[in-house]
Amino acid sequence: MGAVTARFRAVKGTRDLWPHDSERFAAVERVAREVFSSYGYGEIRTPILESTELFAHSVGQMTDIVHKEMYTFLDRKGRSLTLRPENTAGVARALIERGPQNLTKPLRLWYAGEQFRYERPQAGRYREFRQIGAELFGVASPAADAELLRMLFEFLSRLGFAALTVALNAMPTGDAREAFAEKLREHVRPHAEKLGPDDRRRVEENPLRLFDSRDPETRKVLEKAPTTLECLDDESRAHHEGLKKLLEDTGIDYVERPSLVRGLDYYTKTVFEVTSHALGAQDALLGGGRYDSLIFGLGGLPLAAVGFAIGEDRLIEAMSADGRDQRKARRVFFVLPGSTEEFGYALSVARMVRAALPDAVVETDLTGQGFLKGVMRASYAEQDPDYPFDVAGKWVQIVFLGPEERKRETVEIKSSATREQTTVPLQKLGQWLQDLKQ
Ligand code: HAM
């Protein structure tokens, strides 16, 4: 019989996460929850579907994300909907809908969830990917940016990332932003005929977006362009200087990167990114910044805000590249009934093992194919990289149950590491397992 060819395949840029992968995602999200909640962040879950208009008004009509990368469709009533390409807009929409005046500030929210962007798939870049993010509302001072970055670094260091540096920049706001845009136009206009049609349109309509261009011509023209830092208004400059001082106080390594503009329109003042060498490409591990005008721009009351989002797929790929794993090492027991006759006995023994060691993995062989098959399955746990759990090496224990054991109410436990075999009466099983703990 030839191999079966799948008739249906996962959509390009999407993938299935099998247990050994999804356990890693769950483990990282567990650390996120622990660290973020210790800073007072509660989890928010917003819908994956939002109205298309929301992203046009927040992320920005001229950005690559909105212009080229959204999954947009009409629903059955002809409404234009979009699979969210990022989560900040959805959180802002939720906040306005709830009425920020009804919420205690500062308001700290975090999330983890799928995002969708129609990008060219490659390592670390997918069309469906997950982000872990956090947003802090209601604090205009740089103390908020600094605390947020402190939390981010704590999270990353809990995952084993050491010696990370944040690339930092500041965006002018208000009139200074318009003045900066005009300076950029003046700089680029003489070279406009060398640029592609998209970038030429950007020069007039939204010159800041030129910084997102991957076109080498545009990049060359921008090399000598005026920088945001030269054009900061007094308030943004004071914010930036204040933040740098706080980052030094709190021990966060940063480098100022004047070319960092970030591909979303809503940023004001602070913007930052962290890249990881493990990822090879220049793709960022995470990005974020301040967006003090967004809530007002979407029709809410003015409300200061700052946040970040981490590419969870990239984070996990970077960790795997370094051989790091956030999964908890688990003790594994295989309960092997000698035949179908011992199924009932096996189920109750397995239950006793779970009761004695709640964080153990206890798998009962349900094939009734006997010990040998069961032992083969058990050795798979230790060797197969696809096994979902991180097996604490010496902890694979095989519990044999044959007709004799059932009659005598005992179990035979064999350690796969030491090959030692022990007969344990059922009555003493709980205690015996407890003693193993030490
Ligand atoms: P962003 O820079 O567009 O910012 O995305 C944040 C992170 O999501 C990126 O640094 C990257 O790690 C990950 N990411 C983006 N696209 C992909 C992809 N196609 N495949 C895999 N990972 C990807 C935002 O989304 C903002 N909402 C961040 C923010 C929150 N700013 C303020 N609050």
Tab-separated table of C-alpha atoms and ligand atoms in Angstrom:
chain	number	residue	atom	x	y	z
A	1	MET	CA	0.000	0.000	0.000
A	2	GLY	CA	1.439	3.378	-0.998
A	3	ALA	CA	1.565	6.373	1.323
A	4	VAL	CA	-1.670	8.330	1.566
A	5	THR	CA	-1.404	11.765	0.008
A	6	ALA	CA	-3.328	14.430	1.878
A	7	ARG	CA	-6.042	15.940	-0.257
A	8	PHE	CA	-6.347	18.966	1.998
A	9	ARG	CA	-3.423	20.881	3.334
A	10	ALA	CA	-3.074	23.652	5.902
A	11	VAL	CA	-3.482	27.053	4.258
A	12	LYS	CA	-0.163	28.608	3.189
A	13	GLY	CA	1.524	30.385	6.082
A	14	THR	CA	-0.537	28.530	8.716
A	15	ARG	CA	0.531	25.418	10.595
A	16	ASP	CA	-0.650	22.813	13.035
A	17	LEU	CA	0.860	22.853	16.484
A	18	TRP	CA	1.185	19.300	17.698
A	19	PRO	CA	1.385	18.580	21.418
A	20	HIS	CA	5.163	18.835	21.752
A	21	ASP	CA	4.896	22.350	20.255
A	22	SER	CA	1.689	23.494	21.879
A	23	GLU	CA	3.080	22.477	25.289
A	24	ARG	CA	5.890	24.951	24.668
A	25	PHE	CA	3.426	27.718	23.801
A	26	ALA	CA	1.367	26.927	26.890
A	27	ALA	CA	4.497	26.966	29.064
A	28	VAL	CA	5.571	30.393	27.757
A	29	GLU	CA	2.062	31.770	28.263
A	30	ARG	CA	2.078	30.414	31.806
A	31	VAL	CA	5.251	32.392	32.552
A	32	ALA	CA	3.679	35.473	30.919
A	33	ARG	CA	0.645	35.145	33.163
A	34	GLU	CA	2.831	34.770	36.267
A	35	VAL	CA	5.100	37.713	35.534
A	36	PHE	CA	2.438	40.073	34.147
A	37	SER	CA	-0.044	39.392	36.927
A	38	SER	CA	2.701	40.110	39.472
A	39	TYR	CA	2.745	43.647	37.981
A	40	GLY	CA	-1.046	43.945	38.248
A	41	TYR	CA	-1.913	43.049	34.645
A	42	GLY	CA	-5.164	41.190	34.033
A	43	GLU	CA	-5.799	39.202	30.885
A	44	ILE	CA	-8.097	40.567	28.185
A	45	ARG	CA	-9.418	38.447	25.309
A	46	THR	CA	-10.828	40.421	22.423
A	47	PRO	CA	-12.439	38.958	19.278
A	48	ILE	CA	-10.298	37.810	16.388
A	49	LEU	CA	-12.763	39.515	14.042
A	50	GLU	CA	-13.043	43.296	14.041
A	51	SER	CA	-14.462	45.790	11.614
A	52	THR	CA	-11.988	46.682	8.873
A	53	GLU	CA	-12.414	50.391	9.602
A	54	LEU	CA	-10.916	49.934	13.079
A	55	PHE	CA	-7.517	49.007	11.644
A	56	ALA	CA	-7.607	51.644	8.927
A	57	HIS	CA	-8.178	54.264	11.670
A	58	SER	CA	-5.590	52.963	14.147
A	59	VAL	CA	-2.757	51.073	12.455
A	60	GLY	CA	-3.156	53.454	9.496
A	61	GLN	CA	-4.382	53.267	5.919
A	62	MET	CA	-0.906	53.731	4.401
A	63	THR	CA	0.867	51.092	6.473
A	64	ASP	CA	1.947	47.796	4.912
A	65	ILE	CA	-0.245	45.977	7.411
A	66	VAL	CA	-3.480	47.672	6.326
A	67	HIS	CA	-2.520	48.298	2.740
A	68	LYS	CA	-1.230	44.829	1.811
A	69	GLU	CA	-1.472	42.333	4.612
A	70	MET	CA	-4.978	42.119	5.999
A	71	TYR	CA	-7.369	39.221	5.619
A	72	THR	CA	-10.497	41.192	4.833
A	73	PHE	CA	-13.858	39.915	3.643
A	74	LEU	CA	-17.518	40.838	3.497
A	75	ASP	CA	-19.860	38.959	5.805
A	76	ARG	CA	-23.302	37.803	4.723
A	77	LYS	CA	-24.766	41.244	5.356
A	78	GLY	CA	-22.049	42.968	3.342
A	79	ARG	CA	-20.096	44.320	6.359
A	80	SER	CA	-16.338	44.526	5.852
A	81	LEU	CA	-14.573	42.466	8.531
A	82	THR	CA	-10.899	41.722	9.110
A	83	LEU	CA	-9.030	38.984	10.949
A	84	ARG	CA	-7.026	41.071	13.404
A	85	PRO	CA	-3.452	41.714	12.240
A	86	GLU	CA	-2.534	42.948	15.745
A	87	ASN	CA	-4.245	43.328	19.102
A	88	THR	CA	-3.699	46.913	20.264
A	89	ALA	CA	-6.537	48.282	18.112
A	90	GLY	CA	-8.953	45.666	19.472
A	91	VAL	CA	-7.995	46.424	23.066
A	92	ALA	CA	-8.424	50.168	22.436
A	93	ARG	CA	-11.834	49.528	20.852
A	94	ALA	CA	-12.891	47.369	23.824
A	95	LEU	CA	-11.792	50.072	26.252
A	96	ILE	CA	-13.737	52.814	24.486
A	97	GLU	CA	-16.805	50.591	24.250
A	98	ARG	CA	-16.666	49.878	27.975
A	99	GLY	CA	-16.092	53.576	28.757
A	100	PRO	CA	-12.615	54.302	30.143
A	101	GLN	CA	-14.231	56.635	32.671
A	102	ASN	CA	-15.730	53.504	34.294
A	103	LEU	CA	-12.358	51.833	34.730
A	104	THR	CA	-9.833	52.353	37.484
A	105	LYS	CA	-6.616	53.792	36.144
A	106	PRO	CA	-3.887	52.964	35.535
A	107	LEU	CA	-5.390	50.049	33.706
A	108	ARG	CA	-3.020	47.184	32.966
A	109	LEU	CA	-4.046	44.521	30.448
A	110	TRP	CA	-2.229	41.637	28.751
A	111	TYR	CA	-3.220	39.183	26.049
A	112	ALA	CA	-2.051	36.186	24.056
A	113	GLY	CA	-3.651	35.202	20.797
A	114	GLU	CA	-3.653	34.623	17.060
A	115	GLN	CA	-3.007	37.422	14.602
A	116	PHE	CA	-3.193	37.270	10.807
A	117	ARG	CA	-1.047	38.997	8.211
A	118	TYR	CA	-0.737	38.170	4.541
A	119	GLU	CA	3.061	38.207	4.439
A	120	ARG	CA	5.527	36.053	2.541
A	121	PRO	CA	5.977	33.042	4.828
A	122	GLN	CA	9.503	32.155	5.928
A	123	ALA	CA	11.216	31.020	9.124
A	124	GLY	CA	9.656	32.935	12.000
A	125	ARG	CA	7.128	34.623	9.731
A	126	TYR	CA	3.667	33.187	9.323
A	127	ARG	CA	0.293	34.310	8.076
A	128	GLU	CA	-1.275	33.076	11.266
A	129	PHE	CA	0.943	33.740	14.270
A	130	ARG	CA	0.579	34.403	17.971
A	131	GLN	CA	1.437	37.490	19.920
A	132	ILE	CA	1.796	37.982	23.648
A	133	GLY	CA	1.287	41.617	24.511
A	134	ALA	CA	0.600	44.099	27.280
A	135	GLU	CA	-0.968	47.557	27.307
A	136	LEU	CA	-0.879	50.131	30.109
A	137	PHE	CA	-3.483	52.928	30.028
A	138	GLY	CA	-3.805	56.178	31.892
A	139	VAL	CA	-0.198	57.143	32.694
A	140	ALA	CA	1.491	59.847	30.626
A	141	SER	CA	4.813	59.866	32.472
A	142	PRO	CA	7.859	57.883	31.277
A	143	ALA	CA	7.589	55.873	34.493
A	144	ALA	CA	4.932	53.810	32.684
A	145	ASP	CA	7.233	53.074	29.738
A	146	ALA	CA	10.029	52.147	32.143
A	147	GLU	CA	7.873	49.852	34.262
A	148	LEU	CA	6.506	48.170	31.137
A	149	LEU	CA	10.021	47.534	29.818
A	150	ARG	CA	11.133	46.317	33.233
A	151	MET	CA	8.287	43.792	33.170
A	152	LEU	CA	9.119	42.762	29.613
A	153	PHE	CA	12.760	42.138	30.504
A	154	GLU	CA	11.774	40.199	33.588
A	155	PHE	CA	9.570	37.993	31.422
A	156	LEU	CA	12.350	37.454	28.881
A	157	SER	CA	14.913	36.710	31.538
A	158	ARG	CA	12.556	34.158	33.131
A	159	LEU	CA	12.598	32.466	29.711
A	160	GLY	CA	16.396	32.428	29.760
A	161	PHE	CA	17.145	35.418	27.528
A	162	ALA	CA	20.182	37.177	28.898
A	163	ALA	CA	22.012	40.275	27.726
A	164	LEU	CA	19.209	41.705	25.630
A	165	THR	CA	19.296	45.264	24.405
A	166	VAL	CA	16.285	47.344	23.540
A	167	ALA	CA	16.514	49.627	20.512
A	168	LEU	CA	14.850	52.895	21.470
A	169	ASN	CA	13.609	55.906	19.583
A	170	ALA	CA	11.159	58.763	20.071
A	171	MET	CA	8.561	60.141	17.677
A	172	PRO	CA	7.677	63.833	17.525
A	173	THR	CA	4.060	64.678	18.251
A	174	GLY	CA	1.615	67.389	17.163
A	175	ASP	CA	3.035	70.188	15.015
A	176	ALA	CA	6.563	68.820	15.387
A	177	ARG	CA	5.436	65.584	13.734
A	178	GLU	CA	4.020	67.498	10.774
A	179	ALA	CA	7.239	69.546	10.579
A	180	PHE	CA	9.259	66.321	10.591
A	181	ALA	CA	7.073	64.869	7.817
A	182	GLU	CA	7.640	68.024	5.758
A	183	LYS	CA	11.427	67.835	6.252
A	184	LEU	CA	11.340	64.224	5.107
A	185	ARG	CA	9.348	65.178	2.003
A	186	GLU	CA	11.863	67.872	1.166
A	187	HIS	CA	14.677	65.374	1.559
A	188	VAL	CA	13.074	62.647	-0.544
A	189	ARG	CA	11.325	64.655	-3.296
A	190	PRO	CA	14.462	65.230	-5.398
A	191	HIS	CA	14.893	61.420	-5.548
A	192	ALA	CA	11.213	60.603	-6.007
A	193	GLU	CA	11.527	59.391	-9.600
A	194	LYS	CA	13.858	56.588	-8.419
A	195	LEU	CA	11.248	55.219	-6.004
A	196	GLY	CA	8.563	52.616	-6.625
A	197	PRO	CA	4.912	53.708	-7.011
A	198	ASP	CA	3.974	52.842	-3.392
A	199	ASP	CA	6.856	54.795	-1.914
A	200	ARG	CA	6.216	57.740	-4.241
A	201	ARG	CA	2.670	57.895	-2.921
A	202	ARG	CA	3.995	57.742	0.633
A	203	VAL	CA	6.216	60.785	0.094
A	204	GLU	CA	3.177	63.010	-0.257
A	205	GLU	CA	0.576	61.207	1.842
A	206	ASN	CA	2.489	59.727	4.805
A	207	PRO	CA	6.261	60.127	4.512
A	208	LEU	CA	6.970	58.430	7.872
A	209	ARG	CA	5.882	55.185	6.268
A	210	LEU	CA	8.894	55.398	3.920
A	211	PHE	CA	10.923	53.966	6.800
A	212	ASP	CA	9.013	50.664	6.455
A	213	SER	CA	10.049	50.282	2.830
A	214	ARG	CA	12.140	47.258	1.899
A	215	ASP	CA	13.109	48.820	-1.418
A	216	PRO	CA	16.923	49.307	-1.444
A	217	GLU	CA	16.562	52.582	-3.406
A	218	THR	CA	14.284	54.052	-0.743
A	219	ARG	CA	16.558	52.838	2.014
A	220	LYS	CA	19.528	54.502	0.363
A	221	VAL	CA	17.680	57.797	0.051
A	222	LEU	CA	16.719	57.603	3.730
A	223	GLU	CA	20.283	57.065	4.911
A	224	LYS	CA	20.880	60.797	5.080
A	225	ALA	CA	17.305	61.769	5.945
A	226	PRO	CA	16.519	63.946	8.982
A	227	THR	CA	15.860	61.831	12.064
A	228	THR	CA	12.962	61.932	14.485
A	229	LEU	CA	15.324	62.704	17.360
A	230	GLU	CA	16.444	65.937	15.655
A	231	CYS	CA	12.840	67.019	15.292
A	232	LEU	CA	11.362	66.281	18.706
A	233	ASP	CA	9.043	68.797	20.346
A	234	ASP	CA	9.991	69.849	23.884
A	235	GLU	CA	7.479	67.565	25.560
A	236	SER	CA	8.544	64.474	23.595
A	237	ARG	CA	12.191	65.264	24.212
A	238	ALA	CA	11.643	65.610	27.957
A	239	HIS	CA	9.751	62.316	27.917
A	240	HIS	CA	12.538	60.593	26.016
A	241	GLU	CA	15.288	61.952	28.280
A	242	GLY	CA	13.244	61.021	31.356
A	243	LEU	CA	12.782	57.495	30.064
A	244	LYS	CA	16.464	57.020	29.308
A	245	LYS	CA	17.320	58.056	32.859
A	246	LEU	CA	14.753	55.633	34.300
A	247	LEU	CA	16.043	52.783	32.127
A	248	GLU	CA	19.520	53.408	33.451
A	249	ASP	CA	18.160	53.433	37.012
A	250	THR	CA	16.341	50.165	36.506
A	251	GLY	CA	19.202	48.446	34.682
A	252	ILE	CA	17.759	48.041	31.199
A	253	ASP	CA	20.301	48.109	28.384
A	254	TYR	CA	19.192	50.273	25.492
A	255	VAL	CA	20.647	51.790	22.356
A	256	GLU	CA	19.141	54.800	20.696
A	257	ARG	CA	18.219	53.974	17.114
A	258	PRO	CA	17.062	57.106	15.275
A	259	SER	CA	15.931	55.131	12.202
A	260	LEU	CA	13.442	53.101	14.231
A	261	VAL	CA	9.995	54.297	13.228
A	262	ARG	CA	7.912	51.063	13.411
A	263	GLY	CA	5.314	50.093	10.854
A	264	LEU	CA	2.204	51.382	12.609
A	265	ASP	CA	0.819	54.920	12.551
A	266	TYR	CA	-0.400	55.207	16.120
A	267	TYR	CA	2.910	55.741	17.907
A	268	THR	CA	3.706	58.958	19.727
A	269	LYS	CA	6.926	59.587	21.682
A	270	THR	CA	8.478	56.237	22.715
A	271	VAL	CA	9.000	53.406	20.217
A	272	PHE	CA	11.148	50.326	20.834
A	273	GLU	CA	12.091	46.926	19.457
A	274	VAL	CA	14.114	43.949	20.602
A	275	THR	CA	15.812	41.670	18.103
A	276	SER	CA	17.346	38.286	18.835
A	277	HIS	CA	20.507	36.986	17.170
A	278	ALA	CA	19.082	33.473	17.307
A	279	LEU	CA	16.523	34.464	14.683
A	280	GLY	CA	19.143	35.246	12.078
A	281	ALA	CA	17.068	37.560	9.941
A	282	GLN	CA	16.601	41.151	10.982
A	283	ASP	CA	13.074	40.334	12.096
A	284	ALA	CA	12.185	41.693	15.505
A	285	LEU	CA	11.316	39.516	18.451
A	286	LEU	CA	8.987	42.177	19.746
A	287	GLY	CA	7.977	45.777	19.303
A	288	GLY	CA	6.037	48.422	21.098
A	289	GLY	CA	5.688	52.020	22.106
A	290	ARG	CA	3.483	54.801	23.339
A	291	TYR	CA	0.226	55.738	21.617
A	292	ASP	CA	-1.249	58.656	23.533
A	293	SER	CA	-3.547	59.810	20.709
A	294	LEU	CA	-5.101	56.522	19.666
A	295	ILE	CA	-8.014	56.286	22.087
A	296	PHE	CA	-9.050	59.862	21.348
A	297	GLY	CA	-8.527	59.295	17.629
A	298	LEU	CA	-10.913	56.343	17.735
A	299	GLY	CA	-13.593	58.450	19.399
A	300	GLY	CA	-12.796	57.977	23.096
A	301	LEU	CA	-11.616	60.441	25.728
A	302	PRO	CA	-7.932	61.360	25.630
A	303	LEU	CA	-6.050	58.572	27.388
A	304	ALA	CA	-2.282	58.001	27.518
A	305	ALA	CA	-1.178	54.480	26.634
A	306	VAL	CA	1.928	52.396	26.124
A	307	GLY	CA	2.386	48.737	25.241
A	308	PHE	CA	4.275	46.008	23.434
A	309	ALA	CA	3.653	42.766	21.561
A	310	ILE	CA	6.017	39.824	21.314
A	311	GLY	CA	5.953	37.408	18.393
A	312	GLU	CA	5.341	34.208	20.328
A	313	ASP	CA	6.344	31.918	17.450
A	314	ARG	CA	9.618	33.806	17.105
A	315	LEU	CA	10.186	33.757	20.840
A	316	ILE	CA	9.802	29.976	20.941
A	317	GLU	CA	11.971	29.494	17.871
A	318	ALA	CA	14.708	31.598	19.449
A	319	MET	CA	14.453	29.573	22.651
A	320	SER	CA	14.625	26.269	20.765
A	321	ALA	CA	17.630	27.493	18.786
A	322	ASP	CA	19.373	27.952	22.130
A	323	GLY	CA	18.187	24.540	23.340
A	324	ARG	CA	15.952	26.092	25.959
A	325	ASP	CA	12.613	24.737	26.973
A	326	GLN	CA	10.096	26.200	29.354
A	327	ARG	CA	8.158	22.984	29.770
A	328	LYS	CA	8.078	21.575	33.263
A	329	ALA	CA	9.967	18.265	33.592
A	330	ARG	CA	7.358	15.600	34.252
A	331	ARG	CA	7.534	12.233	35.921
A	332	VAL	CA	5.990	9.652	33.630
A	333	PHE	CA	4.321	6.374	34.540
A	334	PHE	CA	3.116	3.752	32.097
A	335	VAL	CA	0.528	1.419	33.516
A	336	LEU	CA	0.539	-1.788	31.526
A	337	PRO	CA	-2.236	-4.341	31.963
A	338	GLY	CA	-1.114	-7.807	30.840
A	339	SER	CA	-4.362	-8.311	28.940
A	340	THR	CA	-7.865	-6.907	28.619
A	341	GLU	CA	-8.704	-8.803	31.852
A	342	GLU	CA	-6.675	-6.288	33.873
A	343	PHE	CA	-8.167	-3.094	32.363
A	344	GLY	CA	-10.361	-2.350	35.372
A	345	TYR	CA	-7.475	-2.933	37.774
A	346	ALA	CA	-5.196	-0.763	35.613
A	347	LEU	CA	-7.623	2.165	35.630
A	348	SER	CA	-7.831	2.185	39.396
A	349	VAL	CA	-4.066	1.826	39.850
A	350	ALA	CA	-3.510	4.723	37.432
A	351	ARG	CA	-5.950	6.788	39.444
A	352	MET	CA	-4.009	6.076	42.625
A	353	VAL	CA	-0.738	7.157	41.005
A	354	ARG	CA	-2.294	10.430	39.835
A	355	ALA	CA	-3.745	11.065	43.283
A	356	ALA	CA	-0.343	10.524	44.921
A	357	LEU	CA	1.641	12.567	42.362
A	358	PRO	CA	-0.669	15.176	40.813
A	359	ASP	CA	1.942	16.585	38.438
A	360	ALA	CA	2.931	13.190	37.006
A	361	VAL	CA	1.852	11.986	33.577
A	362	VAL	CA	0.167	8.599	33.937
A	363	GLU	CA	-0.593	6.776	30.705
A	364	THR	CA	-2.524	3.556	30.744
A	365	ASP	CA	-1.984	1.146	27.857
A	366	LEU	CA	-5.433	0.603	26.421
A	367	THR	CA	-4.492	-1.726	23.596
A	368	GLY	CA	-4.556	-4.865	25.743
A	369	GLN	CA	-1.636	-6.103	23.645
A	370	GLY	CA	0.418	-7.104	26.634
A	371	PHE	CA	3.626	-6.043	28.295
A	372	LEU	CA	5.994	-6.063	25.380
A	373	LYS	CA	4.025	-3.591	23.256
A	374	GLY	CA	3.506	-1.490	26.342
A	375	VAL	CA	7.205	-1.367	27.138
A	376	MET	CA	7.961	-0.296	23.583
A	377	ARG	CA	5.462	2.520	23.921
A	378	ALA	CA	7.077	3.539	27.219
A	379	SER	CA	10.568	3.717	25.744
A	380	TYR	CA	9.184	5.991	23.028
A	381	ALA	CA	8.442	8.577	25.690
A	382	GLU	CA	12.103	8.918	26.567
A	383	GLN	CA	13.478	8.982	23.059
A	384	ASP	CA	10.943	10.515	20.729
A	385	PRO	CA	11.288	14.264	20.310
A	386	ASP	CA	7.572	14.329	19.481
A	387	TYR	CA	6.585	13.153	22.941
A	388	PRO	CA	4.528	16.078	24.275
A	389	PHE	CA	6.132	16.278	27.693
A	390	ASP	CA	9.605	16.971	28.916
A	391	VAL	CA	10.388	13.697	30.680
A	392	ALA	CA	12.457	14.019	33.805
A	393	GLY	CA	15.013	11.385	32.734
A	394	LYS	CA	15.045	8.873	35.558
A	395	TRP	CA	11.378	9.246	36.068
A	396	VAL	CA	9.884	6.813	33.605
A	397	GLN	CA	8.366	4.077	35.715
A	398	ILE	CA	6.576	1.116	34.239
A	399	VAL	CA	3.813	-0.440	36.266
A	400	PHE	CA	3.045	-4.048	35.282
A	401	LEU	CA	-0.289	-5.589	36.123
A	402	GLY	CA	-0.848	-9.244	35.304
A	403	PRO	CA	-3.422	-11.744	36.615
A	404	GLU	CA	-1.177	-12.573	39.611
A	405	GLU	CA	-0.847	-8.955	40.638
A	406	ARG	CA	-4.569	-8.431	40.310
A	407	LYS	CA	-5.266	-11.475	42.481
A	408	ARG	CA	-2.721	-10.473	45.134
A	409	GLU	CA	-3.547	-6.770	44.861
A	410	THR	CA	0.021	-5.760	44.158
A	411	VAL	CA	1.808	-3.915	41.367
A	412	GLU	CA	5.226	-4.446	39.810
A	413	ILE	CA	7.049	-1.185	39.298
A	414	LYS	CA	10.134	-1.021	37.150
A	415	SER	CA	12.314	2.031	36.727
A	416	SER	CA	13.430	2.381	33.136
A	417	ALA	CA	16.575	4.162	34.303
A	418	THR	CA	17.863	1.747	36.965
A	419	ARG	CA	16.035	-1.344	35.647
A	420	GLU	CA	15.199	-2.066	39.280
A	421	GLN	CA	11.901	-3.808	39.812
A	422	THR	CA	9.873	-3.667	43.018
A	423	THR	CA	6.713	-5.393	44.132
A	424	VAL	CA	4.446	-2.934	45.922
A	425	PRO	CA	1.188	-3.907	47.643
A	426	LEU	CA	-1.676	-1.689	46.546
A	427	GLN	CA	-2.306	-0.543	50.093
A	428	LYS	CA	1.207	0.863	50.303
A	429	LEU	CA	1.328	2.306	46.793
A	430	GLY	CA	0.432	5.867	47.807
A	431	GLN	CA	3.092	5.970	50.494
A	432	TRP	CA	5.679	4.277	48.259
A	433	LEU	CA	5.140	6.942	45.606
A	434	GLN	CA	5.322	9.706	48.171
A	435	ASP	CA	8.667	8.326	49.358
A	436	LEU	CA	9.905	8.316	45.753
A	437	LYS	CA	9.376	12.056	45.700
A	438	GLN	CA	12.396	12.724	47.885
B	1	HAM	P1	4.359	44.703	15.433
B	1	HAM	O1	5.779	45.156	15.438
B	1	HAM	O2	3.611	44.834	14.182
B	1	HAM	O3	3.635	45.486	16.597
B	1	HAM	O4	4.321	43.191	15.889
B	1	HAM	C1	4.923	42.783	17.098
B	1	HAM	C2	5.664	41.479	16.915
B	1	HAM	O5	4.810	40.486	16.335
B	1	HAM	C3	6.835	41.549	15.942
B	1	HAM	O6	7.981	42.082	16.566
B	1	HAM	C4	7.020	40.088	15.577
B	1	HAM	O7	7.796	39.415	16.563
B	1	HAM	C5	5.607	39.555	15.627
B	1	HAM	N1	5.124	39.380	14.245
B	1	HAM	C6	4.660	40.320	13.395
B	1	HAM	N2	4.340	39.780	12.205
B	1	HAM	C7	4.605	38.463	12.298
B	1	HAM	C8	4.481	37.340	11.415
B	1	HAM	N3	4.004	37.476	10.200
B	1	HAM	N4	4.862	36.110	11.861
B	1	HAM	C9	5.352	35.959	13.120
B	1	HAM	N5	5.477	36.968	13.997
B	1	HAM	C10	5.122	38.201	13.600
B	1	HAM	C11	2.329	45.295	16.954
B	1	HAM	O8	1.648	44.396	16.543
B	1	HAM	C12	1.843	46.281	17.997
B	1	HAM	N6	0.421	45.979	18.283
B	1	HAM	C13	2.680	46.226	19.254
B	1	HAM	C14	2.198	47.159	20.320
B	1	HAM	C15	1.434	46.861	21.376
B	1	HAM	N7	2.438	48.455	20.368
B	1	HAM	C16	1.840	48.973	21.424
B	1	HAM	N8	1.204	48.016	22.043
